[in-house]
Short mmCIF file of C-alpha atoms (C1' of nucleotides) and ligand atoms in Angstrom, two decimals:
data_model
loop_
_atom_site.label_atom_id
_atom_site.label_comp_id
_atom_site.label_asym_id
_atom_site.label_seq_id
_atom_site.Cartn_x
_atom_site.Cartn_y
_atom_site.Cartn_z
CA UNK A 1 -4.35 4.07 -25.83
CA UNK A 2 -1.63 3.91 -23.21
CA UNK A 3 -2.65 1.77 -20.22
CA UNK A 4 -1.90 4.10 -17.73
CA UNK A 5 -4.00 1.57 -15.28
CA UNK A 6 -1.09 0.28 -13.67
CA UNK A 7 1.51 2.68 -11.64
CA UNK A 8 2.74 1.35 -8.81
CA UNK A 9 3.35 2.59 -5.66
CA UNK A 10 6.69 3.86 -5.96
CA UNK A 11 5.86 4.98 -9.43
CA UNK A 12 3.46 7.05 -8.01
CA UNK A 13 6.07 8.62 -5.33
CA UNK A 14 8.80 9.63 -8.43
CA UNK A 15 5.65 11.18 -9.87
CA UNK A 16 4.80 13.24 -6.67
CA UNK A 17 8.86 14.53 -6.38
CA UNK A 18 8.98 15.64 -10.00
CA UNK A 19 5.67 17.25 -9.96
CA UNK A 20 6.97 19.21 -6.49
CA UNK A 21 10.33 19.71 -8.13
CA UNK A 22 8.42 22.08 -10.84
CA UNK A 23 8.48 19.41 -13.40
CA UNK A 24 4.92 20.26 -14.78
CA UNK A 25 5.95 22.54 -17.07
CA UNK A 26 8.64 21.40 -19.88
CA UNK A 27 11.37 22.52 -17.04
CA UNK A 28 13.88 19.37 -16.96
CA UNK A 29 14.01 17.85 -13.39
CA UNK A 30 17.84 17.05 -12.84
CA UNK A 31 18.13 13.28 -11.93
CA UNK A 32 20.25 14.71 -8.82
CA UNK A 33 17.72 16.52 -7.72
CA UNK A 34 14.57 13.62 -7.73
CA UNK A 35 17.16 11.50 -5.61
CA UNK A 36 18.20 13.96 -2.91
CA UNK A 37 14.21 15.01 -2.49
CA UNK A 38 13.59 10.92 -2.55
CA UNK A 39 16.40 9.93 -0.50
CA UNK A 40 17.39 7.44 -3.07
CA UNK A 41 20.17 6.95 -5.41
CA UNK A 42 20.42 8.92 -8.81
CA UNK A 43 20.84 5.61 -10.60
CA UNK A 44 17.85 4.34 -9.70
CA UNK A 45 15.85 7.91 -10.35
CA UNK A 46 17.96 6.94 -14.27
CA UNK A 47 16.20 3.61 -14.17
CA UNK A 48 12.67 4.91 -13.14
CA UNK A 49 13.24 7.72 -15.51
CA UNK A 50 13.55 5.26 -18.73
CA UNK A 51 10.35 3.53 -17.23
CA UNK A 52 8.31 6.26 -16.89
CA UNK A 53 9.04 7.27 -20.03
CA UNK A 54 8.07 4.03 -21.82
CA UNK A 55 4.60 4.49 -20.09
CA UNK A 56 4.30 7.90 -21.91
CA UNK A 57 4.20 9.70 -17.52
CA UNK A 58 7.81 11.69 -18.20
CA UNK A 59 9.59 13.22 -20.78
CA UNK A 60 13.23 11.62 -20.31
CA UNK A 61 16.14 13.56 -21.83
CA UNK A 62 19.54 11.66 -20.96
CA UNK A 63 21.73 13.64 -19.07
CA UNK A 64 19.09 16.25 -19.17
CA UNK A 65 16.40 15.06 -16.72
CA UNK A 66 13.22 14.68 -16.74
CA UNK A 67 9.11 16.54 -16.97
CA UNK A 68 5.93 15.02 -16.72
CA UNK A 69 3.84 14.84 -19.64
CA UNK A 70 0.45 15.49 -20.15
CA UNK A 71 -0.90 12.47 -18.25
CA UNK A 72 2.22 12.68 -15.73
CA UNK A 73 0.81 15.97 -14.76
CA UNK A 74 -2.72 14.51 -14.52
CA UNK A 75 -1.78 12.02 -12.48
CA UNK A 76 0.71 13.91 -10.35
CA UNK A 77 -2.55 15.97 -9.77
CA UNK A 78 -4.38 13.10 -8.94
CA UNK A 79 -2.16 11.49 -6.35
CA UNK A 80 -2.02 15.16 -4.43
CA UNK A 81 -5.80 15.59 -4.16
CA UNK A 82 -5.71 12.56 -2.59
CA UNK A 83 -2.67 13.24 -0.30
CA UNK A 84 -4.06 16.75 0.99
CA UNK A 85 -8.15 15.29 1.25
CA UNK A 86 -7.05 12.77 3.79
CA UNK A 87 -4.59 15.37 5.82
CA UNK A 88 -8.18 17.15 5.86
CA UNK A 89 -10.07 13.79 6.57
CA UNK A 90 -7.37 13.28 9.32
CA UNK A 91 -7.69 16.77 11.08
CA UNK A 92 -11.17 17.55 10.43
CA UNK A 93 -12.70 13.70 11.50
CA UNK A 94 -9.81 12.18 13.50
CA UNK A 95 -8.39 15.04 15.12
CA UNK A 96 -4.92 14.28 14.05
CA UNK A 97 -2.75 17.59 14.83
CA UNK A 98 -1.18 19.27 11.38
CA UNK A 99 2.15 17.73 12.29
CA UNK A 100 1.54 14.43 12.15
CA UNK A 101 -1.12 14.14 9.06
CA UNK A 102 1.47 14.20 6.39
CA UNK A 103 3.02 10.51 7.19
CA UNK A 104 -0.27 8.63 7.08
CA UNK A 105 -1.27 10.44 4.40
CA UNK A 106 1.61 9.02 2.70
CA UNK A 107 0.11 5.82 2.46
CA UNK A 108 -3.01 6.99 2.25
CA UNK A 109 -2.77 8.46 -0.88
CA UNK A 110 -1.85 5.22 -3.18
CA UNK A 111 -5.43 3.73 -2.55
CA UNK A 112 -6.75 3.05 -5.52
CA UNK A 113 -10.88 3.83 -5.55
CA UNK A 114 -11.99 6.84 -6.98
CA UNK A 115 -15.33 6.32 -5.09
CA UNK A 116 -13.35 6.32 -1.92
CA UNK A 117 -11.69 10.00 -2.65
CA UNK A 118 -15.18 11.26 -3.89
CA UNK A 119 -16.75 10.25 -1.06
CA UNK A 120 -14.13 11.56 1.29
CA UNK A 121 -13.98 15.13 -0.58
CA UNK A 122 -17.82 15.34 -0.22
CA UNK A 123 -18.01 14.09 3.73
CA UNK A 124 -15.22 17.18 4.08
CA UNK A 125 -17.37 19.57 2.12
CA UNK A 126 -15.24 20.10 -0.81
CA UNK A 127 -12.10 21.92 1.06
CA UNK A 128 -9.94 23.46 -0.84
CA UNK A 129 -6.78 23.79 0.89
CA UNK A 130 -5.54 20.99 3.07
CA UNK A 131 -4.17 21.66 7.26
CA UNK A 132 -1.18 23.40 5.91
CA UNK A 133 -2.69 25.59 3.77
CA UNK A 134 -1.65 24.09 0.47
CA UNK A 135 -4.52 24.08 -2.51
CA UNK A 136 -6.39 21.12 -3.38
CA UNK A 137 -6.18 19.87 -6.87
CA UNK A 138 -9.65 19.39 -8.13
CA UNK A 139 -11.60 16.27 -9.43
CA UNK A 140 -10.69 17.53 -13.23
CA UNK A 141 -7.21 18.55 -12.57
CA UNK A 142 -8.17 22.23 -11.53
CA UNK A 143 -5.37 23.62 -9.96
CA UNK A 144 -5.37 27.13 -7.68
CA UNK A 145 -2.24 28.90 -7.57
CA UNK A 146 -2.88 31.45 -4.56
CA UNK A 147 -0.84 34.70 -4.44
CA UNK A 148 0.81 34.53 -1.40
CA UNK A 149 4.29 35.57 -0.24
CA UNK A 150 6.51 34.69 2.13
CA UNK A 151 6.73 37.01 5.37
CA UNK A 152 10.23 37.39 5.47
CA UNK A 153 9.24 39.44 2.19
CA UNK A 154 6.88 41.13 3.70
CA UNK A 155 7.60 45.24 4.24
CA UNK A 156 7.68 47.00 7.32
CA UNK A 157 4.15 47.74 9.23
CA UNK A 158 2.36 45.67 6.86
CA UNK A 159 -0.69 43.68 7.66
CA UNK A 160 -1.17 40.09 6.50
CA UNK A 161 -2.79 36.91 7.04
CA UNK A 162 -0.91 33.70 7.66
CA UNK A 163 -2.06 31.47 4.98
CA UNK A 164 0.69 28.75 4.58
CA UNK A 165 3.54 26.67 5.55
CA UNK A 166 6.76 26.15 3.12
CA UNK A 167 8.75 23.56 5.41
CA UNK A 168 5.73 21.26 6.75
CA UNK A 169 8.07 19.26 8.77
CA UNK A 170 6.53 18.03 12.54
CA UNK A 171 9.46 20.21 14.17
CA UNK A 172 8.56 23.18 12.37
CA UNK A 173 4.80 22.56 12.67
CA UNK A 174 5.02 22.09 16.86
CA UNK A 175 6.96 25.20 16.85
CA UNK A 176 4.39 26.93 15.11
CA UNK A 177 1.49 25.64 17.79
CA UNK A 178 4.10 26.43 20.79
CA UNK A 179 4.46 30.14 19.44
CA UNK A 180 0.56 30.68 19.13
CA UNK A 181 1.27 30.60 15.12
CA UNK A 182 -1.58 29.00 13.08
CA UNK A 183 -2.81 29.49 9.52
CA UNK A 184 -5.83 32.43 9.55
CA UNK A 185 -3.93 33.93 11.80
CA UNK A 186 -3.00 38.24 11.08
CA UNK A 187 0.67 39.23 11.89
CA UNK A 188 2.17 42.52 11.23
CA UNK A 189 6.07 42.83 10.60
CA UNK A 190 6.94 45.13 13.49
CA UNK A 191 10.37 45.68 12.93
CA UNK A 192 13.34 43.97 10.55
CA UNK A 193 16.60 43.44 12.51
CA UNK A 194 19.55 44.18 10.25
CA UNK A 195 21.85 42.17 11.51
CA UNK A 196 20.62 38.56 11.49
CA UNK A 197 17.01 39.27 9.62
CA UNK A 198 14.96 38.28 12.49
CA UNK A 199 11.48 40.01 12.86
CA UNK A 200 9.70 40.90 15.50
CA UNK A 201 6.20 40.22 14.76
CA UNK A 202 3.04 41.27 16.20
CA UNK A 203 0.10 38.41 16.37
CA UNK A 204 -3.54 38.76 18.26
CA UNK A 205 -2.73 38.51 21.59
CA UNK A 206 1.12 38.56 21.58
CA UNK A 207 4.41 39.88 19.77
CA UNK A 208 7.50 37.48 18.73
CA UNK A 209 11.12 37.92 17.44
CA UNK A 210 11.70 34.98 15.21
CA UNK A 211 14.34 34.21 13.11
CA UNK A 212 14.75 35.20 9.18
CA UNK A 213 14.65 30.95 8.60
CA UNK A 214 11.31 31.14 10.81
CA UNK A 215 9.75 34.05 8.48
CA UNK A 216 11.02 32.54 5.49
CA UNK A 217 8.93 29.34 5.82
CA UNK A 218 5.53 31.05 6.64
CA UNK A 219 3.02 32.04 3.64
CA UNK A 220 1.15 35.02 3.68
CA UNK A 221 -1.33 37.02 1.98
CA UNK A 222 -1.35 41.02 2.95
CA UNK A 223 -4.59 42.64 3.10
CA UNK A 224 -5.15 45.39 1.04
CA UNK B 1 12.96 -9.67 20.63
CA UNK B 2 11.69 -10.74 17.24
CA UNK B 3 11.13 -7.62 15.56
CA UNK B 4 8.15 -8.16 14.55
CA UNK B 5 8.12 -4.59 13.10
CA UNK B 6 8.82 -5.01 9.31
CA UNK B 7 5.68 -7.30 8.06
CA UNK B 8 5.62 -6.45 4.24
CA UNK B 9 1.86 -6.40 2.70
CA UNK B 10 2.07 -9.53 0.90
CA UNK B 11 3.04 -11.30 4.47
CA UNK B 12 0.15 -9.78 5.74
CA UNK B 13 -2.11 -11.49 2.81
CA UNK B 14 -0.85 -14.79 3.94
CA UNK B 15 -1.17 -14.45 7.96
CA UNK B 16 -4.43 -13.56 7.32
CA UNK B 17 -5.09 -16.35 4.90
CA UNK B 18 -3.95 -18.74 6.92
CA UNK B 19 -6.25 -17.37 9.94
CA UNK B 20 -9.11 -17.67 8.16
CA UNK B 21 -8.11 -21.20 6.89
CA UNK B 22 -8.40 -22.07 10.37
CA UNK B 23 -4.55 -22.11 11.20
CA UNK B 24 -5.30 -20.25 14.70
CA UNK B 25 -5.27 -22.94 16.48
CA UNK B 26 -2.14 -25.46 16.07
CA UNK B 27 -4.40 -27.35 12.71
CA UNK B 28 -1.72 -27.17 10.06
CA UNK B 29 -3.00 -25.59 6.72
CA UNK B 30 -1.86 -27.47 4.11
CA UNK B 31 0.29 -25.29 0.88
CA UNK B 32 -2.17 -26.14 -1.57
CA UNK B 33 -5.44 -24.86 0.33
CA UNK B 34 -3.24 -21.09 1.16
CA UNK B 35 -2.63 -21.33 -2.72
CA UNK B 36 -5.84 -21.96 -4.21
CA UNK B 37 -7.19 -19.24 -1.32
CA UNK B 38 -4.61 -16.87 -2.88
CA UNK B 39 -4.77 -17.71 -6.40
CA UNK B 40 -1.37 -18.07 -6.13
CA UNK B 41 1.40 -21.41 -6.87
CA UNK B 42 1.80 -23.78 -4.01
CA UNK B 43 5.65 -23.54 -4.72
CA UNK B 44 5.20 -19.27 -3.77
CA UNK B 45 3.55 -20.69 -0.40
CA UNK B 46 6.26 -23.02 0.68
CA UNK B 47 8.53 -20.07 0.07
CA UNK B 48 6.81 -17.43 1.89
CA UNK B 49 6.02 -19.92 4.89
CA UNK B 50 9.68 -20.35 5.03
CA UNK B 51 10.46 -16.92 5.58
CA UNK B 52 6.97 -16.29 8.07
CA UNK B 53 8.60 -19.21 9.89
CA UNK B 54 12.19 -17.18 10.05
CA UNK B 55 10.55 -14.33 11.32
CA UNK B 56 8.53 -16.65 14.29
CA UNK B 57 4.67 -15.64 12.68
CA UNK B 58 3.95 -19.52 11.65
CA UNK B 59 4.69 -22.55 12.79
CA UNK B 60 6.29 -24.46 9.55
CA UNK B 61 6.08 -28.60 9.24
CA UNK B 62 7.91 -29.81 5.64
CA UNK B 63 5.32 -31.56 3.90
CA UNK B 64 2.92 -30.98 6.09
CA UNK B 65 1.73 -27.36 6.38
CA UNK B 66 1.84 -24.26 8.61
CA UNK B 67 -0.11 -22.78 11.32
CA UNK B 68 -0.29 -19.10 13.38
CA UNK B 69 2.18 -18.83 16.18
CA UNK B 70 0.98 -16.60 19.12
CA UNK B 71 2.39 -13.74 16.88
CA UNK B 72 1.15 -14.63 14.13
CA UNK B 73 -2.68 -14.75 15.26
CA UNK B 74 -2.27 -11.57 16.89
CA UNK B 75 -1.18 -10.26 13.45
CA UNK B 76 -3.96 -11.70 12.15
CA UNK B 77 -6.32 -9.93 14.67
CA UNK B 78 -5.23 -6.44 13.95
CA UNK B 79 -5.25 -7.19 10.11
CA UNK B 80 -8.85 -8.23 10.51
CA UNK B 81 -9.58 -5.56 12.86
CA UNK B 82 -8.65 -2.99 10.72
CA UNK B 83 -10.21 -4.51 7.63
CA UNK B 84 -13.75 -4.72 9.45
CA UNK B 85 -13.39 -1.28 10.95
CA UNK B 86 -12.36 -0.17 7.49
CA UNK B 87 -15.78 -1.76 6.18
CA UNK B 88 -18.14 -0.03 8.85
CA UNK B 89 -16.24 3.43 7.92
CA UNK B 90 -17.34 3.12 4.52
CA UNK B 91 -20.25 1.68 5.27
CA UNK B 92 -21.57 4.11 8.15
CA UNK B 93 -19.51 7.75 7.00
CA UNK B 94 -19.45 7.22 3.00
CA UNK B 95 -22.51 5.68 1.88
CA UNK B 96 -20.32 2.28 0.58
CA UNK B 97 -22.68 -0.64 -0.04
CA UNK B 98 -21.78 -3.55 1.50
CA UNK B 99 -20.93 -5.18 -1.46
CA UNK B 100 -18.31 -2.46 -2.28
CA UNK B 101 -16.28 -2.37 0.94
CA UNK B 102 -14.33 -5.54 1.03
CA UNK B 103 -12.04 -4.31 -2.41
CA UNK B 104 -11.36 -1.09 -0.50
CA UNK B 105 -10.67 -2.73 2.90
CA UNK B 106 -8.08 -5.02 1.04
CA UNK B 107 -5.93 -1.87 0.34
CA UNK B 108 -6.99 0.14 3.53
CA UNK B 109 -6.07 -2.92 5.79
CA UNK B 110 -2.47 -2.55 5.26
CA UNK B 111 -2.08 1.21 6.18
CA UNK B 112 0.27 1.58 8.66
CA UNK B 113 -0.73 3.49 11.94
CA UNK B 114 -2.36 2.46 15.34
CA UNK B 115 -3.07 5.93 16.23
CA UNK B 116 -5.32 5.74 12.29
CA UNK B 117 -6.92 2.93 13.45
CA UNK B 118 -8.36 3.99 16.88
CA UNK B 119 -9.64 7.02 15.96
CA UNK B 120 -11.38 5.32 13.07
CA UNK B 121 -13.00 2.89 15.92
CA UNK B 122 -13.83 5.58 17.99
CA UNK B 123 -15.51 7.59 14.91
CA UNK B 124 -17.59 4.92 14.88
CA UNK B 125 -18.14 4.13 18.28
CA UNK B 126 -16.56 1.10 18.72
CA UNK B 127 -18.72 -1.40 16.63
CA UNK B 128 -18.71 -4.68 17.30
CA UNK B 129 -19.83 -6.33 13.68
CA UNK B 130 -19.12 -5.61 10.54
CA UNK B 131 -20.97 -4.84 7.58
CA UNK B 132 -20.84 -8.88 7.03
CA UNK B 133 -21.94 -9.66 10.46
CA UNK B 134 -18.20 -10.51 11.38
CA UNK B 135 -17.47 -9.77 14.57
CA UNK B 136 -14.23 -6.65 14.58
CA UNK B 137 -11.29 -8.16 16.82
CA UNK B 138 -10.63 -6.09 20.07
CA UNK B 139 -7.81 -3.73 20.06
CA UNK B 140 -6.56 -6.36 22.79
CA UNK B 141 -6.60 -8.82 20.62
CA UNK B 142 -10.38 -10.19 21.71
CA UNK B 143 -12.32 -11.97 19.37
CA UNK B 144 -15.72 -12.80 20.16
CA UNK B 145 -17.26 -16.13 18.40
CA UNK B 146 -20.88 -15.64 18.14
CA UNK B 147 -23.07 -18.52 18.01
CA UNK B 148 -24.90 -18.71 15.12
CA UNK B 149 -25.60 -21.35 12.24
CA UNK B 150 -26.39 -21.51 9.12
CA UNK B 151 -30.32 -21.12 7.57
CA UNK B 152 -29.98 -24.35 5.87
CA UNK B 153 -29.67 -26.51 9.22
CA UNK B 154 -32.58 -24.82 10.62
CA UNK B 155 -35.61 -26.69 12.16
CA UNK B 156 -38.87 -25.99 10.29
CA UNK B 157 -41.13 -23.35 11.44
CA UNK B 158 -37.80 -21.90 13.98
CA UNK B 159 -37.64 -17.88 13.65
CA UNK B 160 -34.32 -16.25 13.21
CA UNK B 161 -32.76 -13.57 12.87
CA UNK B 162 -30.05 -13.18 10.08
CA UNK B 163 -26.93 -11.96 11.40
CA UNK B 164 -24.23 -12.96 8.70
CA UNK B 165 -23.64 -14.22 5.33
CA UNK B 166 -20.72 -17.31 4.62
CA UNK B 167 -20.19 -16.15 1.26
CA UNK B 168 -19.19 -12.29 0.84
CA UNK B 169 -18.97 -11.90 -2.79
CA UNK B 170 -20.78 -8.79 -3.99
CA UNK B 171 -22.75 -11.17 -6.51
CA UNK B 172 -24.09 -12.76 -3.24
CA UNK B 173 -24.54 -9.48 -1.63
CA UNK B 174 -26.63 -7.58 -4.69
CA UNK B 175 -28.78 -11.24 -4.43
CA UNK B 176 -29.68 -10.91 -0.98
CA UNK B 177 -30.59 -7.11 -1.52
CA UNK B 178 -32.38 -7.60 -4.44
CA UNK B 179 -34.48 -10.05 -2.23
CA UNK B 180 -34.66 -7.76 0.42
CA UNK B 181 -32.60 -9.59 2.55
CA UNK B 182 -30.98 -8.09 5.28
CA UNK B 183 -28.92 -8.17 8.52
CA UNK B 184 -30.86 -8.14 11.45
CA UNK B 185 -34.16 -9.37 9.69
CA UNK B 186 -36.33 -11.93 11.27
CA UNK B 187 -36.49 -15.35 9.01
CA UNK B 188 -38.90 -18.04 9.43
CA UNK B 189 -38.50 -21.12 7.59
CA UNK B 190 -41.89 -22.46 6.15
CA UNK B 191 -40.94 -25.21 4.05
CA UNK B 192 -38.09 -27.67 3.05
CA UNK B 193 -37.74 -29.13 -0.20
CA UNK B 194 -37.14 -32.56 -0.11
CA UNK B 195 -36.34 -32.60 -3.81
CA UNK B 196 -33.56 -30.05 -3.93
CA UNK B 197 -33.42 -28.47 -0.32
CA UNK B 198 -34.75 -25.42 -1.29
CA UNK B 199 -36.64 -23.39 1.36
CA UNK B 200 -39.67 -21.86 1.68
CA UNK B 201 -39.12 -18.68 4.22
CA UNK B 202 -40.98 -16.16 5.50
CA UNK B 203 -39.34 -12.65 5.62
CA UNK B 204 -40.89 -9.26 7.08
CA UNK B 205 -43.25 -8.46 4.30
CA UNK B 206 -43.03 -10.99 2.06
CA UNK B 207 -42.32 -15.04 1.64
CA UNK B 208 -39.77 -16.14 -0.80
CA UNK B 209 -37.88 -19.58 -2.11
CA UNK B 210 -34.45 -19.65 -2.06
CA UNK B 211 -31.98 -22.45 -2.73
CA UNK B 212 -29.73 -24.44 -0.40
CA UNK B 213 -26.96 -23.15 -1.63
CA UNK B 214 -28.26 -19.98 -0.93
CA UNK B 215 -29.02 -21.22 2.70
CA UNK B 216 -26.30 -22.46 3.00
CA UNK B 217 -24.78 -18.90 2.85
CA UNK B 218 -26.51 -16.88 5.20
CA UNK B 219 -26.03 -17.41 9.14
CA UNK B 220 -28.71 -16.60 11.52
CA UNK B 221 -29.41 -16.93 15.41
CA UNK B 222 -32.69 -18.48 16.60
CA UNK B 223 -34.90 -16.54 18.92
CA UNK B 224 -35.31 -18.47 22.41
"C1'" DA C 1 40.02 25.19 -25.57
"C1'" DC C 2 41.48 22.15 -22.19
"C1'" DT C 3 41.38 20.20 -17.86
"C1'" DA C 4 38.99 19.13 -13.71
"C1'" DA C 5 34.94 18.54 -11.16
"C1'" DT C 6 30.38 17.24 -11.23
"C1'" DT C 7 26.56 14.82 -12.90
"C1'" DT C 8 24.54 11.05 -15.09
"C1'" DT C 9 24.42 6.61 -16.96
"C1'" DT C 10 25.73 1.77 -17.38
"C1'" DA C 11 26.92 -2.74 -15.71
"C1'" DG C 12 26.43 -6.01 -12.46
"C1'" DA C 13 24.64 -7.49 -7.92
"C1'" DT C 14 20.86 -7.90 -4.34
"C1'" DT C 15 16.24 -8.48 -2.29
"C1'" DT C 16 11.42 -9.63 -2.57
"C1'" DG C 17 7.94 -12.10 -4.50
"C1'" DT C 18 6.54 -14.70 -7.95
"C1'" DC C 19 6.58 -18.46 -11.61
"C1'" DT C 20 7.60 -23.22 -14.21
"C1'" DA C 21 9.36 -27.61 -14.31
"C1'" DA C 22 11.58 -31.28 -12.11
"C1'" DA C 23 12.40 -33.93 -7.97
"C1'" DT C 24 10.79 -35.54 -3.64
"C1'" DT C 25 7.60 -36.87 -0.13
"C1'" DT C 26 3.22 -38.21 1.39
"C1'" DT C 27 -1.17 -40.37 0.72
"C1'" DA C 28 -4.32 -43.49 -1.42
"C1'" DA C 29 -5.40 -47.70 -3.90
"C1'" DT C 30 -4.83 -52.01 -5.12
"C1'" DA D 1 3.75 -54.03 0.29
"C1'" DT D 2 3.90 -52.04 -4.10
"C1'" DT D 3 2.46 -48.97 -7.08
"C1'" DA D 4 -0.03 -44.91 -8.61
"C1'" DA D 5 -1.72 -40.41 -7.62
"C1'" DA D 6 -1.52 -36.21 -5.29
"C1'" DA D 7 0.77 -32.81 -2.68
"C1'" DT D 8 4.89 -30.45 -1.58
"C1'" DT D 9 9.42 -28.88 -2.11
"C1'" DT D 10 13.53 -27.64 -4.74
"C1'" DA D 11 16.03 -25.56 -8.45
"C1'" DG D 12 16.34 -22.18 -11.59
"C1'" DA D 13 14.32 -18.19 -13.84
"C1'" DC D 14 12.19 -13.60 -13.98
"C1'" DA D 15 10.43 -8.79 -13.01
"C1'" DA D 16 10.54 -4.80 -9.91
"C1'" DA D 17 13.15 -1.78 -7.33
"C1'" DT D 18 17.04 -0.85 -5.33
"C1'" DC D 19 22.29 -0.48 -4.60
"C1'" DT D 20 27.69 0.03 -5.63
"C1'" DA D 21 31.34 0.87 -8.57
"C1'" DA D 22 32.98 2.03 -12.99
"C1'" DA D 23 32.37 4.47 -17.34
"C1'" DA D 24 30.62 8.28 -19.96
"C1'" DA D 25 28.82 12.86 -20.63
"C1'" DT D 26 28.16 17.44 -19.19
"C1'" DT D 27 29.50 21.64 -16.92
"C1'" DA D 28 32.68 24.81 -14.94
"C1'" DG D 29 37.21 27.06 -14.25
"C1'" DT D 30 41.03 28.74 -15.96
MN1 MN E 301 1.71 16.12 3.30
MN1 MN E 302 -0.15 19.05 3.37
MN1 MN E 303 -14.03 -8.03 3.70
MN1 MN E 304 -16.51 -8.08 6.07
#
DNA sequence: ACTAATTTTTAGATTTGTCTAAATTTTAAT
DNA sequence: ATTAAAATTTAGACAAATCTAAAAATTAGT
């Protein structure tokens, strides 16, 4: 019964922040917290808050914060496939680099036409994690969590597989590519520095010291 | 110096308007025919060619009607250009009908990024028509006018080839296919109806009446 | 438990894009 | 040349989305 038909565009993008903010469970998304990620002001996240609500997208607590509900999550869901099948479209078709995917695909992902995501998902071949190695959500609101960890956790000697990026921010991406660092790639934790937590890690062909902020924006998954 | 560089979407819907109205060239388009085009209120128009006139993208005569200013129909181009390119993508890579693109292309049109754009044209080759049988604007800001005319003023027993259609509503589009009409088919006109200028016309494979106004629809190029 | 600091909300203003209704200008018709 | 009709503009209003500044509520520190 509610016409969820029309969310606008910046709808949409409060929708995105509160789903990335952990607001898919019941946990209460501090208004604070929407406007830093949004670069906005928290009186207007208040504002968006009490509209959202209305349309039956977010559970609004005042003073508390706010979750999605039910069809906030779905369409938080929605909005992502579409975000992470056109980085893929980008990369895979276009040959757009990682790094600079995520800005077009900004835009890209308020198109309304659910042919025009089906299509796109099918001329990709169904991926199911986009260039920076985060899951796609499914057509039905599947959503894979993959175990992975980040290698700053990752114990001495220990062999994994580079399967993610936390920060996905062009500077961090390019200096990822200028190390030889990609996703797929196997690095073993050679040794831990005590003082600062750098690692010195050892890749294919090469081994690198980088710092504990480095290590603690890469995903990995060790190999048993 | 006019920074030309914020152009919200809804400016965009009326520099293009007003191209296709014919304001290119210094003919001022009067409010009421960028209105009715728009389904919008002639009093929105006046406003909105005030402010296109601020920013130097029309040409703005009280009373009398606006037209494209050098900016403006270069606007225009790359709007166009990336609405036809748009059309071919989902024509050529998703299996779109081509009485399904031009909804999609409305939204696509307005995404922001030349670096998008290109490699979309180059995916594709570089085309040169659309879908429609409109010719794409040149990332220069080319824009070929093909000669062609419409099947209704057609000499009796001329062959032709249909390159275009006037109309582009999908009702117009499912006719033609349901007639197996296409772009690029050879058309010979048999008969005219003095009655009700309906033709007689000979098709590939089979012969078929069609109105004028359906004539008067479809462009085609005769055969020297 | 009581301040003090922080967070959140409200109130009022602004910008963009639209509308209606009234006023003005232009055009067409006698 | 007047008058009537049509087109266009103005004036004032509204909704969406944002902001600033002030008020209110919550949280934290003693
Ligand atoms: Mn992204
Ligand atoms: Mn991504
Ligand atoms: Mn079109
Ligand atoms: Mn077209």
């Amino acid at each position: 019964m509610p016409k969820l038909f029309l969310v606008t565009r910046s709808e949409e993008n409060y929708i995105k922040t509160i789903f990335h903010l952990g607001g898919s469970s019941s946990t209460l998304i501090a208004t604070n917290a929407i406007a830093e990620q949004m670069e906005t002001k928290p009186s207007s996240v208040t504002d968006m808050a009490k509209k959202l609500a209305d349309k039956g997208i977010v559970y609004y607590k005042k003073y508390q914060g706010v979750c999605l509900t039910d069809i906030g999550v779905k369409k938080a869901l929605s909005i992502i496939r579409k975000h992470r099948l056109w980085e893929v479209f980008l990369v895979e078709k276009l040959d757009f680099t990682w790094d600079e995917v995520h800005e077009v695909a900004e835009q890209l992902e308020h198109i309304k036409s659910e042919k025009l995501i089906d299509r796109i998902d099918a001329l990709l071949e169904f991926p199911k994690y986009d260039p920076h190695g985060d899951p796609i959500p499914g057509k039905d609101g599947t959503f894979l969590k993959q175990d992975k960890q980040l290698l700053s956790e990752v114990p001495l000697n220990k062999v994994a597989v580079c399967v993610g990026v936390k920060d996905t921010s062009p500077t961090f991406l390019k200096f990822l590519d200028k190390n030889k660092i990609a996703l797929g790639d196997t690095i073993e934790v050679l040794e831990k520095e005590e003082f600062d937590h750098s690692l010195l890690i050892k890749l294919a062909n090469h081994e690198l010291s980088i710092s504990h902020q480095i290590a603690s924006n890469l995903y990995v998954k060790i190999n048993y």
